[in-house]
Amino acid sequence: MNQRRGSTIDDWLDDPWDTPGELYTFESEPIRKRRRWPKYVGFGLLAIAVTMILIAGAVGFWLVRQLNPPGDPGRPVNFTVNAGETIDSLAARLESQGFITSASVFTWYAERQGEIVLTPGYYQLQPKDSMGNILDVLETPPEQTYTKVLFREGLTLTQIASQLQKTVPRLSGEKLLQAAASGQFRSQFQPEGVTSMEGLLFPDTYQVAGNEDEASVVRRMVQLMDRVALKEGIDLAPEKVGFSPYQVLVVASIIEREAKVDEDYPLIAQVIYNRLRANVPLQIDATLYYNQDPNLPFEQLKALDTPWNTYKIPGLPPTPIAAPSRKSIQAALNPAPNPDPAQCPNGKPCGWLFYVLADASGKHAFATNLADHEANIAKARAAGVLP
């Protein structure tokens, strides 16, 4: 090793290269620690986001099921909106009666549909229907909602009441009978002293509004009977057939229950009038069954002591036995003519006095005398239409 002249080893200058460990220690960067917290924060935020999405999805699914329940709605059920009803009270009753499953959701939904006007009255709602449909029904005033009710011809007053209650459950058959017996309504053809409305309610299809009651139905049916009967000329009954309008309605009700084919209607009318004029008991089976158990044996029915037993009591029953149709009223006012005298026994004038079921279609065979009538009965039995 070369040394500078005149120098000693102590004069050797320190050189950083002579101590490389110090060099590296001095010039090197400190070792960095790995930072993990950003990763944890990211995972946490992702987990929160996923949880919120799942919660939102569950809430949304639940909300959709409240607004539109799965499955088909139930059968229509009566619901009454009371005077002073609010959306909150309405929603609570809808939930308690099983129409909806959440009053709070219904209130929330209704408030977002704009101003809603609730009209007191009767409504028909379907349980578990969509809240939109329920709200649509409730927003339609009752006088603009209708239920179609068919009252078939030949029904008694009791049967009409039953049919009304069956078709419009919010209305009571018993209340209809009470309204009919109240004296509040009368037909213009109803005689003094007759209080029964039997046969005075016209059978037809009626649109019963949501704000109607039983008395309103009775009034409409009586008014329609009067209009139809007048149109058919019932006010001229005394001149046409020699009986009062009310008696013609009684005859029409009997025809309604007896006739089955069109051509028999006027013929049965003439039989009734001929027997009345001859003061012969009508002996009409349909009158025996009026307000009686239809399962009673016929002989037992014939023995009953009632004003409607035309086997025992001559003349017409005290009231109609059913609601007559227009066709029956027409027949009662326009009976078939009696046979031409040339077709009568001995060529003398005769009239139709008897009839009996002749075949399975419901057609009857008519006779002017007992012998021919008995022959018709024998034929009917041979054909198997009579026991």
Short mmCIF file of N, CA, C and O in Angstrom, two decimals, residues 255-305:
data_model
loop_
_atom_site.label_atom_id
_atom_site.label_comp_id
_atom_site.label_asym_id
_atom_site.label_seq_id
_atom_site.Cartn_x
_atom_site.Cartn_y
_atom_site.Cartn_z
N ILE A 255 -151.71 -19.11 -14.14
CA ILE A 255 -151.22 -19.51 -15.46
C ILE A 255 -149.70 -19.67 -15.43
O ILE A 255 -149.15 -20.63 -16.00
N GLU A 256 -149.04 -18.73 -14.76
CA GLU A 256 -147.58 -18.76 -14.70
C GLU A 256 -147.06 -20.07 -14.12
O GLU A 256 -146.06 -20.63 -14.59
N ARG A 257 -147.74 -20.56 -13.10
CA ARG A 257 -147.29 -21.78 -12.44
C ARG A 257 -147.76 -23.05 -13.13
O ARG A 257 -147.20 -24.12 -12.89
N GLU A 258 -148.78 -22.95 -13.97
CA GLU A 258 -149.35 -24.14 -14.61
C GLU A 258 -148.83 -24.37 -16.03
O GLU A 258 -148.56 -25.50 -16.42
N ALA A 259 -148.72 -23.31 -16.82
CA ALA A 259 -148.37 -23.46 -18.24
C ALA A 259 -146.87 -23.69 -18.41
O ALA A 259 -146.04 -23.13 -17.70
N LYS A 260 -146.54 -24.51 -19.41
CA LYS A 260 -145.15 -24.80 -19.73
C LYS A 260 -144.80 -24.49 -21.18
O LYS A 260 -143.65 -24.25 -21.51
N VAL A 261 -145.79 -24.54 -22.07
CA VAL A 261 -145.55 -24.22 -23.48
C VAL A 261 -146.43 -23.05 -23.87
O VAL A 261 -147.53 -22.87 -23.33
N ASP A 262 -145.99 -22.28 -24.84
CA ASP A 262 -146.65 -21.02 -25.17
C ASP A 262 -148.12 -21.17 -25.52
O ASP A 262 -148.96 -20.37 -25.08
N GLU A 263 -148.46 -22.20 -26.32
CA GLU A 263 -149.84 -22.31 -26.77
C GLU A 263 -150.82 -22.64 -25.65
O GLU A 263 -152.04 -22.46 -25.79
N ASP A 264 -150.30 -23.10 -24.50
CA ASP A 264 -151.20 -23.45 -23.40
C ASP A 264 -151.62 -22.25 -22.55
O ASP A 264 -152.63 -22.32 -21.85
N TYR A 265 -150.86 -21.18 -22.60
CA TYR A 265 -151.15 -20.04 -21.73
C TYR A 265 -152.58 -19.52 -21.91
O TYR A 265 -153.35 -19.44 -20.93
N PRO A 266 -153.00 -19.15 -23.12
CA PRO A 266 -154.37 -18.63 -23.28
C PRO A 266 -155.44 -19.69 -23.07
O PRO A 266 -156.57 -19.36 -22.65
N LEU A 267 -155.13 -20.95 -23.33
CA LEU A 267 -156.12 -22.01 -23.13
C LEU A 267 -156.38 -22.21 -21.63
O LEU A 267 -157.53 -22.37 -21.21
N ILE A 268 -155.31 -22.20 -20.82
CA ILE A 268 -155.50 -22.33 -19.38
C ILE A 268 -156.29 -21.14 -18.84
O ILE A 268 -157.15 -21.29 -17.95
N ALA A 269 -156.04 -19.97 -19.40
CA ALA A 269 -156.80 -18.78 -18.98
C ALA A 269 -158.29 -19.00 -19.22
O ALA A 269 -159.13 -18.71 -18.35
N GLN A 270 -158.65 -19.54 -20.38
CA GLN A 270 -160.06 -19.75 -20.68
C GLN A 270 -160.68 -20.81 -19.77
O GLN A 270 -161.83 -20.66 -19.34
N VAL A 271 -159.92 -21.85 -19.44
CA VAL A 271 -160.43 -22.87 -18.51
C VAL A 271 -160.77 -22.22 -17.18
O VAL A 271 -161.84 -22.48 -16.59
N ILE A 272 -159.87 -21.37 -16.69
CA ILE A 272 -160.10 -20.72 -15.39
C ILE A 272 -161.35 -19.85 -15.43
O ILE A 272 -162.22 -19.94 -14.54
N TYR A 273 -161.48 -19.04 -16.46
CA TYR A 273 -162.65 -18.15 -16.55
C TYR A 273 -163.94 -18.96 -16.70
O TYR A 273 -164.98 -18.61 -16.09
N ASN A 274 -163.92 -20.03 -17.49
CA ASN A 274 -165.13 -20.84 -17.66
C ASN A 274 -165.56 -21.48 -16.34
O ASN A 274 -166.76 -21.52 -16.01
N ARG A 275 -164.61 -21.98 -15.57
CA ARG A 275 -164.95 -22.61 -14.31
C ARG A 275 -165.43 -21.57 -13.28
O ARG A 275 -166.32 -21.84 -12.47
N LEU A 276 -164.84 -20.37 -13.33
CA LEU A 276 -165.29 -19.31 -12.41
C LEU A 276 -166.74 -18.92 -12.73
O LEU A 276 -167.57 -18.75 -11.82
N ARG A 277 -167.04 -18.80 -14.00
CA ARG A 277 -168.39 -18.40 -14.40
C ARG A 277 -169.40 -19.49 -14.09
O ARG A 277 -170.57 -19.20 -13.79
N ALA A 278 -168.93 -20.73 -14.12
CA ALA A 278 -169.84 -21.85 -13.82
C ALA A 278 -169.89 -22.14 -12.32
O ALA A 278 -170.61 -23.05 -11.90
N ASN A 279 -169.13 -21.36 -11.56
CA ASN A 279 -169.07 -21.55 -10.10
C ASN A 279 -168.62 -22.97 -9.75
O ASN A 279 -169.12 -23.59 -8.80
N VAL A 280 -167.66 -23.45 -10.54
CA VAL A 280 -167.08 -24.77 -10.30
C VAL A 280 -165.70 -24.57 -9.67
O VAL A 280 -164.94 -23.70 -10.12
N PRO A 281 -165.36 -25.32 -8.62
CA PRO A 281 -164.01 -25.18 -8.04
C PRO A 281 -162.94 -25.32 -9.10
O PRO A 281 -163.03 -26.19 -9.99
N LEU A 282 -161.94 -24.49 -9.01
CA LEU A 282 -160.89 -24.51 -10.03
C LEU A 282 -160.12 -25.83 -10.02
O LEU A 282 -159.70 -26.31 -11.07
N GLN A 283 -159.91 -26.38 -8.84
CA GLN A 283 -159.17 -27.64 -8.71
C GLN A 283 -157.83 -27.58 -9.45
O GLN A 283 -157.49 -28.47 -10.25
N ILE A 284 -157.07 -26.54 -9.17
CA ILE A 284 -155.77 -26.35 -9.80
C ILE A 284 -154.67 -26.70 -8.81
O ILE A 284 -154.59 -26.14 -7.72
N ASP A 285 -153.80 -27.61 -9.23
CA ASP A 285 -152.78 -28.13 -8.32
C ASP A 285 -151.83 -27.04 -7.81
O ASP A 285 -151.40 -27.07 -6.65
N ALA A 286 -151.46 -26.10 -8.68
CA ALA A 286 -150.47 -25.10 -8.29
C ALA A 286 -150.90 -24.30 -7.07
O ALA A 286 -150.07 -23.89 -6.26
N THR A 287 -152.21 -24.10 -6.91
CA THR A 287 -152.67 -23.32 -5.77
C THR A 287 -152.46 -24.08 -4.46
O THR A 287 -152.27 -23.47 -3.40
N LEU A 288 -152.49 -25.41 -4.53
CA LEU A 288 -152.29 -26.21 -3.31
C LEU A 288 -150.88 -26.05 -2.76
O LEU A 288 -150.67 -26.11 -1.55
N TYR A 289 -149.94 -25.84 -3.66
CA TYR A 289 -148.53 -25.79 -3.24
C TYR A 289 -148.11 -24.41 -2.74
O TYR A 289 -146.98 -24.26 -2.27
N TYR A 290 -148.98 -23.42 -2.84
CA TYR A 290 -148.59 -22.07 -2.43
C TYR A 290 -148.22 -22.04 -0.94
O TYR A 290 -149.03 -22.36 -0.07
N ASN A 291 -146.98 -21.67 -0.67
CA ASN A 291 -146.44 -21.57 0.70
C ASN A 291 -146.54 -22.87 1.48
O ASN A 291 -146.65 -22.87 2.71
N GLN A 292 -146.53 -24.00 0.77
CA GLN A 292 -146.57 -25.30 1.43
C GLN A 292 -145.30 -26.08 1.10
O GLN A 292 -144.58 -25.78 0.14
N ASP A 293 -145.06 -27.11 1.90
CA ASP A 293 -143.92 -27.98 1.67
C ASP A 293 -144.15 -28.76 0.38
O ASP A 293 -145.10 -29.54 0.29
N PRO A 294 -143.31 -28.57 -0.64
CA PRO A 294 -143.55 -29.26 -1.92
C PRO A 294 -143.38 -30.77 -1.82
O PRO A 294 -143.78 -31.49 -2.75
N ASN A 295 -142.83 -31.26 -0.71
CA ASN A 295 -142.64 -32.70 -0.55
C ASN A 295 -143.85 -33.40 0.06
O ASN A 295 -143.87 -34.62 0.19
N LEU A 296 -144.86 -32.61 0.44
CA LEU A 296 -146.06 -33.23 1.00
C LEU A 296 -146.78 -34.04 -0.07
O LEU A 296 -146.87 -33.62 -1.23
N PRO A 297 -147.30 -35.18 0.29
CA PRO A 297 -148.07 -35.97 -0.68
C PRO A 297 -149.26 -35.16 -1.20
O PRO A 297 -149.85 -34.34 -0.46
N PHE A 298 -149.61 -35.40 -2.46
CA PHE A 298 -150.67 -34.61 -3.09
C PHE A 298 -152.00 -34.75 -2.34
O PHE A 298 -152.72 -33.76 -2.15
N GLU A 299 -152.33 -35.95 -1.92
CA GLU A 299 -153.60 -36.15 -1.21
C GLU A 299 -153.63 -35.36 0.10
O GLU A 299 -154.67 -34.87 0.52
N GLN A 300 -152.49 -35.24 0.74
CA GLN A 300 -152.41 -34.45 1.98
C GLN A 300 -152.58 -32.96 1.68
O GLN A 300 -153.24 -32.24 2.44
N LEU A 301 -152.02 -32.52 0.57
CA LEU A 301 -152.19 -31.11 0.17
C LEU A 301 -153.66 -30.81 -0.12
O LEU A 301 -154.17 -29.75 0.25
N LYS A 302 -154.33 -31.74 -0.78
CA LYS A 302 -155.75 -31.54 -1.11
C LYS A 302 -156.62 -31.44 0.14
O LYS A 302 -157.70 -30.85 0.10
N ALA A 303 -156.14 -32.00 1.24
CA ALA A 303 -156.94 -31.99 2.47
C ALA A 303 -156.69 -30.76 3.33
O ALA A 303 -157.41 -30.54 4.31
N LEU A 304 -155.70 -29.95 2.97
CA LEU A 304 -155.38 -28.78 3.79
C LEU A 304 -156.52 -27.76 3.75
O LEU A 304 -157.12 -27.51 2.70
N ASP A 305 -156.78 -27.17 4.88
CA ASP A 305 -157.84 -26.17 4.98
C ASP A 305 -157.22 -24.78 4.91
O ASP A 305 -156.95 -24.14 5.92
#
